[in-house]
PDB file of C-alpha atoms in Angstrom:
ATOM      1  CA  MET A   1      96.425 145.482  24.692  1.00  0.00           C
ATOM      2  CA  ASN A   2      92.948 144.225  24.069  1.00  0.00           C
ATOM      3  CA  GLU A   3      94.086 141.237  21.963  1.00  0.00           C
ATOM      4  CA  PRO A   4      95.904 138.445  23.912  1.00  0.00           C
ATOM      5  CA  ILE A   5      99.658 138.495  23.444  1.00  0.00           C
ATOM      6  CA  LYS A   6     100.768 135.664  21.195  1.00  0.00           C
ATOM      7  CA  LYS A   7     104.299 136.567  20.547  1.00  0.00           C
ATOM      8  CA  ILE A   8     106.950 138.182  22.826  1.00  0.00           C
ATOM      9  CA  ALA A   9     110.394 139.414  21.786  1.00  0.00           C
ATOM     10  CA  VAL A  10     113.474 139.687  24.017  1.00  0.00           C
ATOM     11  CA  LEU A  11     116.550 141.628  23.603  1.00  0.00           C
ATOM     12  CA  THR A  12     119.801 142.511  25.504  1.00  0.00           C
ATOM     13  CA  SER A  13     121.258 145.932  25.316  1.00  0.00           C
ATOM     14  CA  GLY A  14     124.151 148.037  26.760  1.00  0.00           C
ATOM     15  CA  GLY A  15     127.083 146.460  28.586  1.00  0.00           C
ATOM     16  CA  ASP A  16     126.879 142.670  29.020  1.00  0.00           C
ATOM     17  CA  ALA A  17     126.467 141.163  32.443  1.00  0.00           C
ATOM     18  CA  PRO A  18     126.950 137.562  33.690  1.00  0.00           C
ATOM     19  CA  GLY A  19     123.457 136.103  34.049  1.00  0.00           C
ATOM     20  CA  MET A  20     122.005 137.714  30.879  1.00  0.00           C
ATOM     21  CA  ASN A  21     121.817 134.328  29.281  1.00  0.00           C
ATOM     22  CA  ALA A  22     120.063 132.927  32.300  1.00  0.00           C
ATOM     23  CA  ALA A  23     117.446 135.595  31.863  1.00  0.00           C
ATOM     24  CA  ILE A  24     116.985 134.920  28.176  1.00  0.00           C
ATOM     25  CA  ARG A  25     116.640 131.278  29.000  1.00  0.00           C
ATOM     26  CA  ALA A  26     113.956 132.009  31.562  1.00  0.00           C
ATOM     27  CA  VAL A  27     112.005 134.357  29.217  1.00  0.00           C
ATOM     28  CA  VAL A  28     112.056 131.773  26.413  1.00  0.00           C
ATOM     29  CA  ARG A  29     110.906 128.885  28.668  1.00  0.00           C
ATOM     30  CA  ALA A  30     108.388 131.036  30.415  1.00  0.00           C
ATOM     31  CA  CYS A  31     106.878 131.798  26.984  1.00  0.00           C
ATOM     32  CA  THR A  32     106.934 128.160  26.179  1.00  0.00           C
ATOM     33  CA  TYR A  33     105.239 127.195  29.379  1.00  0.00           C
ATOM     34  CA  TYR A  34     102.476 129.792  28.802  1.00  0.00           C
ATOM     35  CA  ARG A  35     102.161 128.769  25.128  1.00  0.00           C
ATOM     36  CA  VAL A  36     103.454 132.084  23.691  1.00  0.00           C
ATOM     37  CA  GLU A  37     105.839 132.286  20.850  1.00  0.00           C
ATOM     38  CA  CYS A  38     109.224 133.846  21.793  1.00  0.00           C
ATOM     39  CA  VAL A  39     111.392 135.809  19.414  1.00  0.00           C
ATOM     40  CA  GLY A  40     115.105 136.639  20.080  1.00  0.00           C
ATOM     41  CA  VAL A  41     116.350 139.964  18.842  1.00  0.00           C
ATOM     42  CA  TYR A  42     120.051 140.148  17.956  1.00  0.00           C
ATOM     43  CA  ARG A  43     122.286 143.071  18.759  1.00  0.00           C
ATOM     44  CA  GLY A  44     119.837 145.101  20.905  1.00  0.00           C
ATOM     45  CA  TYR A  45     117.963 148.036  19.429  1.00  0.00           C
ATOM     46  CA  GLN A  46     120.058 147.944  16.306  1.00  0.00           C
ATOM     47  CA  GLY A  47     118.735 144.468  15.595  1.00  0.00           C
ATOM     48  CA  LEU A  48     115.196 145.655  16.263  1.00  0.00           C
ATOM     49  CA  ILE A  49     115.679 148.354  13.669  1.00  0.00           C
ATOM     50  CA  GLU A  50     117.080 145.814  11.211  1.00  0.00           C
ATOM     51  CA  GLY A  51     114.564 143.036  11.904  1.00  0.00           C
ATOM     52  CA  ASP A  52     117.351 140.618  12.989  1.00  0.00           C
ATOM     53  CA  PHE A  53     114.930 138.249  14.672  1.00  0.00           C
ATOM     54  CA  GLU A  54     114.966 134.432  15.329  1.00  0.00           C
ATOM     55  CA  THR A  55     112.211 132.321  16.812  1.00  0.00           C
ATOM     56  CA  LEU A  56     113.462 130.638  19.943  1.00  0.00           C
ATOM     57  CA  ASN A  57     112.074 127.507  21.730  1.00  0.00           C
ATOM     58  CA  ALA A  58     113.082 125.677  24.887  1.00  0.00           C
ATOM     59  CA  ARG A  59     115.906 123.725  23.094  1.00  0.00           C
ATOM     60  CA  HIS A  60     117.481 126.794  21.687  1.00  0.00           C
ATOM     61  CA  VAL A  61     118.387 127.983  25.161  1.00  0.00           C
ATOM     62  CA  SER A  62     119.754 124.649  26.579  1.00  0.00           C
ATOM     63  CA  ASN A  63     123.020 124.836  28.258  1.00  0.00           C
ATOM     64  CA  ILE A  64     123.279 128.584  28.283  1.00  0.00           C
ATOM     65  CA  ILE A  65     122.553 129.192  31.981  1.00  0.00           C
ATOM     66  CA  SER A  66     126.196 128.902  32.875  1.00  0.00           C
ATOM     67  CA  LYS A  67     127.631 131.034  30.097  1.00  0.00           C
ATOM     68  CA  GLY A  68     128.638 134.691  30.581  1.00  0.00           C
ATOM     69  CA  GLY A  69     127.833 137.424  28.049  1.00  0.00           C
ATOM     70  CA  THR A  70     124.787 137.222  25.923  1.00  0.00           C
ATOM     71  CA  ILE A  71     123.850 134.834  23.034  1.00  0.00           C
ATOM     72  CA  LEU A  72     121.723 137.530  21.580  1.00  0.00           C
ATOM     73  CA  LYS A  73     124.645 140.005  21.465  1.00  0.00           C
ATOM     74  CA  SER A  74     124.589 143.625  22.360  1.00  0.00           C
ATOM     75  CA  ALA A  75     125.261 146.891  20.491  1.00  0.00           C
ATOM     76  CA  ARG A  76     125.054 150.567  20.759  1.00  0.00           C
ATOM     77  CA  SER A  77     122.434 152.087  18.309  1.00  0.00           C
ATOM     78  CA  ALA A  78     122.720 155.687  17.418  1.00  0.00           C
ATOM     79  CA  GLU A  79     119.934 155.137  14.931  1.00  0.00           C
ATOM     80  CA  PHE A  80     117.508 154.165  17.613  1.00  0.00           C
ATOM     81  CA  ARG A  81     117.853 157.562  19.225  1.00  0.00           C
ATOM     82  CA  THR A  82     116.147 159.033  16.139  1.00  0.00           C
ATOM     83  CA  GLU A  83     112.435 159.004  15.335  1.00  0.00           C
ATOM     84  CA  GLU A  84     113.181 157.255  12.019  1.00  0.00           C
ATOM     85  CA  GLY A  85     115.188 154.590  13.798  1.00  0.00           C
ATOM     86  CA  ARG A  86     112.402 153.864  16.267  1.00  0.00           C
ATOM     87  CA  PHE A  87     109.749 153.891  13.623  1.00  0.00           C
ATOM     88  CA  LYS A  88     111.661 151.180  11.726  1.00  0.00           C
ATOM     89  CA  ALA A  89     111.985 149.152  14.841  1.00  0.00           C
ATOM     90  CA  HIS A  90     108.176 149.359  15.547  1.00  0.00           C
ATOM     91  CA  LYS A  91     107.325 148.491  11.980  1.00  0.00           C
ATOM     92  CA  HIS A  92     109.445 145.280  12.166  1.00  0.00           C
ATOM     93  CA  LEU A  93     107.721 144.279  15.485  1.00  0.00           C
ATOM     94  CA  ILE A  94     104.312 144.847  13.977  1.00  0.00           C
ATOM     95  CA  GLU A  95     105.138 143.046  10.659  1.00  0.00           C
ATOM     96  CA  ASN A  96     106.318 140.029  12.697  1.00  0.00           C
ATOM     97  CA  GLY A  97     103.241 139.815  14.809  1.00  0.00           C
ATOM     98  CA  ILE A  98     105.146 140.605  18.007  1.00  0.00           C
ATOM     99  CA  GLY A  99     102.856 141.893  20.700  1.00  0.00           C
ATOM    100  CA  ALA A 100     105.319 142.701  23.627  1.00  0.00           C
ATOM    101  CA  LEU A 101     108.986 143.191  24.359  1.00  0.00           C
ATOM    102  CA  VAL A 102     111.323 142.265  27.202  1.00  0.00           C
ATOM    103  CA  LEU A 103     114.372 144.476  27.619  1.00  0.00           C
ATOM    104  CA  ILE A 104     117.360 143.237  29.509  1.00  0.00           C
ATOM    105  CA  GLY A 105     119.881 145.930  30.308  1.00  0.00           C
ATOM    106  CA  GLY A 106     120.417 149.089  32.306  1.00  0.00           C
ATOM    107  CA  ASP A 107     119.241 152.680  32.490  1.00  0.00           C
ATOM    108  CA  GLY A 108     120.188 153.403  28.829  1.00  0.00           C
ATOM    109  CA  THR A 109     118.187 150.442  27.765  1.00  0.00           C
ATOM    110  CA  PHE A 110     115.156 151.483  29.807  1.00  0.00           C
ATOM    111  CA  THR A 111     115.361 155.101  28.530  1.00  0.00           C
ATOM    112  CA  GLY A 112     114.969 153.679  25.043  1.00  0.00           C
ATOM    113  CA  GLY A 113     112.076 151.621  26.188  1.00  0.00           C
ATOM    114  CA  LEU A 114     110.300 154.588  27.703  1.00  0.00           C
ATOM    115  CA  LYS A 115     110.623 156.500  24.483  1.00  0.00           C
ATOM    116  CA  PHE A 116     109.213 153.530  22.620  1.00  0.00           C
ATOM    117  CA  ILE A 117     106.179 153.466  24.981  1.00  0.00           C
ATOM    118  CA  GLU A 118     105.655 157.194  24.552  1.00  0.00           C
ATOM    119  CA  GLU A 119     105.644 157.087  20.752  1.00  0.00           C
ATOM    120  CA  PHE A 120     103.907 153.742  20.002  1.00  0.00           C
ATOM    121  CA  ASN A 121     102.289 152.697  23.329  1.00  0.00           C
ATOM    122  CA  PHE A 122     103.997 149.367  22.774  1.00  0.00           C
ATOM    123  CA  PRO A 123     103.959 146.964  25.787  1.00  0.00           C
ATOM    124  CA  LEU A 124     107.367 146.197  27.327  1.00  0.00           C
ATOM    125  CA  VAL A 125     108.931 145.202  30.545  1.00  0.00           C
ATOM    126  CA  GLY A 126     112.498 145.660  31.692  1.00  0.00           C
ATOM    127  CA  ILE A 127     114.870 143.308  33.455  1.00  0.00           C
ATOM    128  CA  PRO A 128     117.775 144.943  35.257  1.00  0.00           C
ATOM    129  CA  GLY A 129     121.102 143.545  33.847  1.00  0.00           C
ATOM    130  CA  THR A 130     124.134 145.483  34.795  1.00  0.00           C
ATOM    131  CA  ILE A 131     127.148 144.749  36.998  1.00  0.00           C
ATOM    132  CA  ASP A 132     127.046 148.325  38.554  1.00  0.00           C
ATOM    133  CA  ASN A 133     123.875 147.662  40.611  1.00  0.00           C
ATOM    134  CA  ASP A 134     123.045 151.197  40.090  1.00  0.00           C
ATOM    135  CA  ILE A 135     119.301 150.671  39.054  1.00  0.00           C
ATOM    136  CA  TYR A 136     116.594 151.897  41.413  1.00  0.00           C
ATOM    137  CA  GLY A 137     113.809 149.505  42.421  1.00  0.00           C
ATOM    138  CA  THR A 138     115.782 146.214  42.924  1.00  0.00           C
ATOM    139  CA  ASP A 139     118.097 145.243  45.696  1.00  0.00           C
ATOM    140  CA  ASN A 140     120.426 143.552  43.187  1.00  0.00           C
ATOM    141  CA  THR A 141     120.869 143.658  39.373  1.00  0.00           C
ATOM    142  CA  ILE A 142     121.807 140.641  37.256  1.00  0.00           C
ATOM    143  CA  GLY A 143     125.593 140.390  37.034  1.00  0.00           C
ATOM    144  CA  TYR A 144     126.470 142.295  40.190  1.00  0.00           C
ATOM    145  CA  ASP A 145     127.111 139.348  42.503  1.00  0.00           C
ATOM    146  CA  THR A 146     129.295 137.650  39.821  1.00  0.00           C
ATOM    147  CA  ALA A 147     131.292 140.868  39.344  1.00  0.00           C
ATOM    148  CA  LEU A 148     131.806 141.197  43.104  1.00  0.00           C
ATOM    149  CA  ASN A 149     133.179 137.657  43.304  1.00  0.00           C
ATOM    150  CA  THR A 150     135.450 138.280  40.251  1.00  0.00           C
ATOM    151  CA  VAL A 151     136.871 141.451  41.888  1.00  0.00           C
ATOM    152  CA  VAL A 152     137.434 139.903  45.300  1.00  0.00           C
ATOM    153  CA  GLU A 153     139.304 136.973  43.756  1.00  0.00           C
ATOM    154  CA  ALA A 154     141.543 139.357  41.742  1.00  0.00           C
ATOM    155  CA  ILE A 155     142.200 141.510  44.833  1.00  0.00           C
ATOM    156  CA  ASP A 156     143.088 138.398  46.890  1.00  0.00           C
ATOM    157  CA  LYS A 157     145.697 137.540  44.312  1.00  0.00           C
ATOM    158  CA  ILE A 158     147.067 141.119  44.097  1.00  0.00           C
ATOM    159  CA  ARG A 159     147.386 141.140  47.908  1.00  0.00           C
ATOM    160  CA  ASP A 160     149.840 138.184  47.690  1.00  0.00           C
ATOM    161  CA  THR A 161     152.235 140.123  45.596  1.00  0.00           C
ATOM    162  CA  ALA A 162     151.613 143.359  47.548  1.00  0.00           C
ATOM    163  CA  SER A 163     152.619 141.641  50.774  1.00  0.00           C
ATOM    164  CA  SER A 164     155.611 139.999  49.103  1.00  0.00           C
ATOM    165  CA  HIS A 165     157.102 143.315  47.912  1.00  0.00           C
ATOM    166  CA  ASN A 166     155.937 145.926  50.403  1.00  0.00           C
ATOM    167  CA  ARG A 167     153.721 147.412  47.640  1.00  0.00           C
ATOM    168  CA  LEU A 168     150.810 149.750  47.664  1.00  0.00           C
ATOM    169  CA  PHE A 169     148.233 148.776  45.024  1.00  0.00           C
ATOM    170  CA  PHE A 170     145.591 150.957  43.640  1.00  0.00           C
ATOM    171  CA  VAL A 171     142.961 148.662  42.195  1.00  0.00           C
ATOM    172  CA  GLU A 172     140.379 150.316  39.926  1.00  0.00           C
ATOM    173  CA  VAL A 173     136.972 148.647  39.559  1.00  0.00           C
ATOM    174  CA  MET A 174     133.956 149.552  37.514  1.00  0.00           C
ATOM    175  CA  GLY A 175     131.418 151.995  38.766  1.00  0.00           C
ATOM    176  CA  ARG A 176     131.408 155.355  36.848  1.00  0.00           C
ATOM    177  CA  ASP A 177     128.543 156.776  38.800  1.00  0.00           C
ATOM    178  CA  ALA A 178     128.058 154.292  41.674  1.00  0.00           C
ATOM    179  CA  GLY A 179     130.391 152.740  44.196  1.00  0.00           C
ATOM    180  CA  PHE A 180     128.682 149.511  45.077  1.00  0.00           C
ATOM    181  CA  ILE A 181     131.314 147.208  43.484  1.00  0.00           C
ATOM    182  CA  ALA A 182     134.126 149.211  45.091  1.00  0.00           C
ATOM    183  CA  LEU A 183     132.559 149.337  48.568  1.00  0.00           C
ATOM    184  CA  ASN A 184     131.388 145.768  48.879  1.00  0.00           C
ATOM    185  CA  SER A 185     134.478 144.174  47.236  1.00  0.00           C
ATOM    186  CA  GLY A 186     136.683 146.356  49.231  1.00  0.00           C
ATOM    187  CA  ILE A 187     135.154 145.155  52.406  1.00  0.00           C
ATOM    188  CA  GLY A 188     135.097 141.558  51.226  1.00  0.00           C
ATOM    189  CA  ALA A 189     138.901 141.767  50.270  1.00  0.00           C
ATOM    190  CA  GLY A 190     140.012 143.622  53.367  1.00  0.00           C
ATOM    191  CA  ALA A 191     141.073 146.798  51.601  1.00  0.00           C
ATOM    192  CA  GLU A 192     142.850 149.485  53.636  1.00  0.00           C
ATOM    193  CA  GLU A 193     140.910 152.239  51.818  1.00  0.00           C
ATOM    194  CA  ILE A 194     137.941 152.409  49.445  1.00  0.00           C
ATOM    195  CA  LEU A 195     137.310 155.345  47.184  1.00  0.00           C
ATOM    196  CA  ILE A 196     133.801 155.824  45.711  1.00  0.00           C
ATOM    197  CA  PRO A 197     131.981 158.650  43.881  1.00  0.00           C
ATOM    198  CA  GLU A 198     129.303 158.979  46.613  1.00  0.00           C
ATOM    199  CA  LYS A 199     131.841 159.953  49.285  1.00  0.00           C
ATOM    200  CA  ASN A 200     134.765 162.305  48.452  1.00  0.00           C
ATOM    201  CA  LEU A 201     137.521 161.166  50.802  1.00  0.00           C
ATOM    202  CA  GLY A 202     139.935 163.843  49.525  1.00  0.00           C
ATOM    203  CA  LEU A 203     143.635 163.516  49.090  1.00  0.00           C
ATOM    204  CA  ASP A 204     144.570 164.782  52.553  1.00  0.00           C
ATOM    205  CA  ARG A 205     142.349 162.129  54.217  1.00  0.00           C
ATOM    206  CA  LEU A 206     143.803 159.367  52.025  1.00  0.00           C
ATOM    207  CA  VAL A 207     147.342 160.422  52.885  1.00  0.00           C
ATOM    208  CA  GLU A 208     146.488 160.565  56.557  1.00  0.00           C
ATOM    209  CA  SER A 209     144.933 157.108  56.332  1.00  0.00           C
ATOM    210  CA  LEU A 210     148.011 155.603  54.685  1.00  0.00           C
ATOM    211  CA  ASN A 211     150.251 157.274  57.146  1.00  0.00           C
ATOM    212  CA  LYS A 212     148.307 155.675  60.002  1.00  0.00           C
ATOM    213  CA  SER A 213     148.581 152.275  58.310  1.00  0.00           C
ATOM    214  CA  LYS A 214     152.345 152.621  58.067  1.00  0.00           C
ATOM    215  CA  GLU A 215     152.553 153.753  61.742  1.00  0.00           C
ATOM    216  CA  LYS A 216     150.663 150.572  62.637  1.00  0.00           C
ATOM    217  CA  GLY A 217     153.259 148.453  60.955  1.00  0.00           C
ATOM    218  CA  LYS A 218     151.421 147.672  57.619  1.00  0.00           C
ATOM    219  CA  THR A 219     154.051 147.003  54.987  1.00  0.00           C
ATOM    220  CA  SER A 220     151.577 146.786  52.104  1.00  0.00           C
ATOM    221  CA  SER A 221     148.213 148.208  51.409  1.00  0.00           C
ATOM    222  CA  ILE A 222     145.289 147.811  48.950  1.00  0.00           C
ATOM    223  CA  VAL A 223     143.240 150.782  47.933  1.00  0.00           C
ATOM    224  CA  VAL A 224     140.113 149.943  45.929  1.00  0.00           C
ATOM    225  CA  VAL A 225     139.010 152.882  43.591  1.00  0.00           C
ATOM    226  CA  SER A 226     135.709 153.079  41.807  1.00  0.00           C
ATOM    227  CA  GLU A 227     136.406 154.535  38.279  1.00  0.00           C
ATOM    228  CA  GLY A 228     133.961 157.367  39.022  1.00  0.00           C
ATOM    229  CA  ASP A 229     135.887 158.471  42.154  1.00  0.00           C
ATOM    230  CA  LYS A 230     136.488 162.218  42.097  1.00  0.00           C
ATOM    231  CA  ILE A 231     139.921 162.558  43.873  1.00  0.00           C
ATOM    232  CA  GLY A 232     141.991 162.470  40.729  1.00  0.00           C
ATOM    233  CA  LYS A 233     141.495 162.749  37.014  1.00  0.00           C
ATOM    234  CA  ASN A 234     142.207 158.967  36.895  1.00  0.00           C
ATOM    235  CA  VAL A 235     143.688 156.228  39.075  1.00  0.00           C
ATOM    236  CA  PHE A 236     147.131 156.756  37.525  1.00  0.00           C
ATOM    237  CA  GLU A 237     147.316 160.345  38.448  1.00  0.00           C
ATOM    238  CA  LEU A 238     146.317 159.415  41.898  1.00  0.00           C
ATOM    239  CA  GLY A 239     149.041 156.774  41.999  1.00  0.00           C
ATOM    240  CA  ASP A 240     151.622 159.443  40.946  1.00  0.00           C
ATOM    241  CA  TYR A 241     150.414 161.807  43.701  1.00  0.00           C
ATOM    242  CA  ILE A 242     150.793 159.196  46.375  1.00  0.00           C
ATOM    243  CA  THR A 243     154.247 158.225  45.119  1.00  0.00           C
ATOM    244  CA  GLU A 244     155.438 161.746  45.993  1.00  0.00           C
ATOM    245  CA  HIS A 245     154.237 161.386  49.568  1.00  0.00           C
ATOM    246  CA  PHE A 246     155.261 157.804  50.171  1.00  0.00           C
ATOM    247  CA  PRO A 247     158.720 157.319  48.446  1.00  0.00           C
ATOM    248  CA  ASN A 248     159.351 154.183  50.465  1.00  0.00           C
ATOM    249  CA  TYR A 249     156.268 152.506  48.976  1.00  0.00           C
ATOM    250  CA  ASP A 250     156.413 150.657  45.675  1.00  0.00           C
ATOM    251  CA  ILE A 251     153.280 151.978  43.945  1.00  0.00           C
ATOM    252  CA  ARG A 252     151.424 149.805  41.464  1.00  0.00           C
ATOM    253  CA  VAL A 253     148.069 150.432  39.668  1.00  0.00           C
ATOM    254  CA  SER A 254     145.918 147.665  38.517  1.00  0.00           C
ATOM    255  CA  VAL A 255     142.837 148.377  36.350  1.00  0.00           C
ATOM    256  CA  LEU A 256     140.585 145.289  36.314  1.00  0.00           C
ATOM    257  CA  GLY A 257     138.456 146.633  33.458  1.00  0.00           C
ATOM    258  CA  HIS A 258     136.216 144.370  31.386  1.00  0.00           C
ATOM    259  CA  MET A 259     137.255 141.131  33.165  1.00  0.00           C
ATOM    260  CA  GLN A 260     134.575 142.192  35.706  1.00  0.00           C
ATOM    261  CA  ARG A 261     131.840 141.695  33.038  1.00  0.00           C
ATOM    262  CA  GLY A 262     132.851 138.160  31.876  1.00  0.00           C
ATOM    263  CA  GLY A 263     132.858 134.767  33.399  1.00  0.00           C
ATOM    264  CA  SER A 264     130.289 132.077  34.379  1.00  0.00           C
ATOM    265  CA  PRO A 265     127.551 133.730  36.526  1.00  0.00           C
ATOM    266  CA  SER A 266     127.227 132.896  40.240  1.00  0.00           C
ATOM    267  CA  CYS A 267     124.413 130.688  41.460  1.00  0.00           C
ATOM    268  CA  TYR A 268     122.837 133.839  42.916  1.00  0.00           C
ATOM    269  CA  ASP A 269     122.820 135.564  39.555  1.00  0.00           C
ATOM    270  CA  ARG A 270     121.481 132.461  37.767  1.00  0.00           C
ATOM    271  CA  VAL A 271     118.579 132.212  40.221  1.00  0.00           C
ATOM    272  CA  LEU A 272     117.963 136.030  40.187  1.00  0.00           C
ATOM    273  CA  ALA A 273     117.862 136.077  36.366  1.00  0.00           C
ATOM    274  CA  SER A 274     115.601 133.022  36.214  1.00  0.00           C
ATOM    275  CA  ARG A 275     113.178 134.667  38.602  1.00  0.00           C
ATOM    276  CA  LEU A 276     113.045 137.905  36.849  1.00  0.00           C
ATOM    277  CA  GLY A 277     112.797 136.376  33.363  1.00  0.00           C
ATOM    278  CA  VAL A 278     109.706 134.501  34.414  1.00  0.00           C
ATOM    279  CA  ALA A 279     108.292 137.567  36.191  1.00  0.00           C
ATOM    280  CA  ALA A 280     108.697 139.631  33.088  1.00  0.00           C
ATOM    281  CA  VAL A 281     106.716 137.370  30.926  1.00  0.00           C
ATOM    282  CA  GLU A 282     104.011 136.872  33.523  1.00  0.00           C
ATOM    283  CA  ALA A 283     103.735 140.742  33.888  1.00  0.00           C
ATOM    284  CA  LEU A 284     103.270 141.223  30.199  1.00  0.00           C
ATOM    285  CA  LEU A 285     100.626 138.443  30.094  1.00  0.00           C
ATOM    286  CA  ASP A 286      98.886 140.175  32.998  1.00  0.00           C
ATOM    287  CA  ARG A 287      98.827 143.368  30.752  1.00  0.00           C
ATOM    288  CA  THR A 288     101.381 145.030  32.776  1.00  0.00           C
ATOM    289  CA  THR A 289     103.704 147.408  30.887  1.00  0.00           C
ATOM    290  CA  GLY A 290     106.273 150.197  31.356  1.00  0.00           C
ATOM    291  CA  VAL A 291     107.698 148.631  34.431  1.00  0.00           C
ATOM    292  CA  MET A 292     110.924 146.939  35.544  1.00  0.00           C
ATOM    293  CA  VAL A 293     110.787 143.695  37.469  1.00  0.00           C
ATOM    294  CA  GLY A 294     113.243 143.484  40.390  1.00  0.00           C
ATOM    295  CA  ILE A 295     113.882 141.902  43.682  1.00  0.00           C
ATOM    296  CA  THR A 296     113.066 143.620  46.987  1.00  0.00           C
ATOM    297  CA  ASN A 297     113.591 141.869  50.179  1.00  0.00           C
ATOM    298  CA  ASN A 298     113.948 138.577  48.330  1.00  0.00           C
ATOM    299  CA  LYS A 299     110.495 139.045  46.788  1.00  0.00           C
ATOM    300  CA  VAL A 300     109.875 139.919  43.070  1.00  0.00           C
ATOM    301  CA  SER A 301     108.683 143.413  42.713  1.00  0.00           C
ATOM    302  CA  THR A 302     107.869 145.988  40.055  1.00  0.00           C
ATOM    303  CA  VAL A 303     108.719 149.700  39.641  1.00  0.00           C
ATOM    304  CA  GLY A 304     107.924 152.124  36.844  1.00  0.00           C
ATOM    305  CA  LEU A 305     110.696 152.403  34.306  1.00  0.00           C
ATOM    306  CA  ASN A 306     110.705 156.229  34.758  1.00  0.00           C
ATOM    307  CA  LYS A 307     111.541 155.741  38.518  1.00  0.00           C
ATOM    308  CA  ALA A 308     114.095 153.033  37.737  1.00  0.00           C
ATOM    309  CA  ILE A 309     115.953 155.562  35.486  1.00  0.00           C
ATOM    310  CA  LYS A 310     115.492 158.722  37.477  1.00  0.00           C
ATOM    311  CA  MET A 311     115.944 157.648  41.141  1.00  0.00           C
ATOM    312  CA  ASN A 312     119.150 156.333  42.584  1.00  0.00           C
ATOM    313  CA  ASN A 313     120.064 153.604  45.015  1.00  0.00           C
ATOM    314  CA  ASP A 314     121.820 155.037  48.141  1.00  0.00           C
ATOM    315  CA  ILE A 315     125.048 153.678  49.513  1.00  0.00           C
ATOM    316  CA  ASP A 316     124.319 151.853  52.863  1.00  0.00           C
ATOM    317  CA  PRO A 317     125.940 154.076  55.552  1.00  0.00           C
ATOM    318  CA  GLU A 318     126.432 150.935  57.755  1.00  0.00           C
ATOM    319  CA  LEU A 319     128.684 149.510  55.002  1.00  0.00           C
ATOM    320  CA  LEU A 320     130.750 152.820  55.112  1.00  0.00           C
ATOM    321  CA  LYS A 321     131.097 152.448  58.857  1.00  0.00           C
ATOM    322  CA  VAL A 322     132.049 148.787  58.608  1.00  0.00           C
ATOM    323  CA  ALA A 323     134.708 149.654  56.030  1.00  0.00           C
ATOM    324  CA  GLU A 324     136.140 152.301  58.258  1.00  0.00           C
ATOM    325  CA  ILE A 325     136.217 150.031  61.290  1.00  0.00           C
ATOM    326  CA  THR A 326     137.654 146.902  59.679  1.00  0.00           C
ATOM    327  CA  SER A 327     140.348 148.728  57.834  1.00  0.00           C
ATOM    328  CA  ILE A 328     142.180 149.621  61.067  1.00  0.00           C
TER     329      ILE A 328
END
């Protein structure tokens, strides 16, 4: 990194998250501000391997801050997991005079970035873009706030029909390995129970809780289930089990699925993405590499990519207590 960086590339990888476009916009405009050329890489690491590049300026990213998804597209790349694939990707970067890379994505994206640093010592910085909020080193990831609002809005509507028909709804939300979406949306939507991977409630406890709700006169209930919860093989199996114990309930299962990824990003996610996009470019220009930029106590911070991948954010025990108390 002795030579000054004259060209920075940016890509999005992994699952899309609302606010990724805002981050792309911030990277491009920060490059313009600091008089550095910016190159967009289409389709993540696969585009890097194929040299699918386009020079971007401030006007290219006009009016994208409000759009969900990612204008640079995202794709899984089995080829990038091979030495040959990474060699091709590095060759395209060098041939195009690109001196540094900004990665927007989650732990899989950062794992690929670490490998790239190990093999080629190529300067890069990560920006956490994932709705699961499961990346260590930042209080919030881009897309998490929007996903929460989407889930709460959906549960509010489900509760209307649950109340009208004395129904028990199991609402599955994303979170294969982390329960942040389920816990926070469950509290925000007033769920009777919240099932998350980090805390195995167990079938007996769930049945006991639903019994208590019925004894207290509740005629309908909402149970928010993180997709990674360990009680049943899946939310439908869990619904079948509860049907056996509560024959008077009309059981319904609703899987919110990929609707949680879409939609216009919230103001919070737009601001977060803008701050982190600028911070990523500034870090690279300051000769900082191998880190992820995040937000800690409302201040921009950095953490090594290896820590961001290997370490976990813990569920706040206060939130678990709040969920228990407010579900009475």
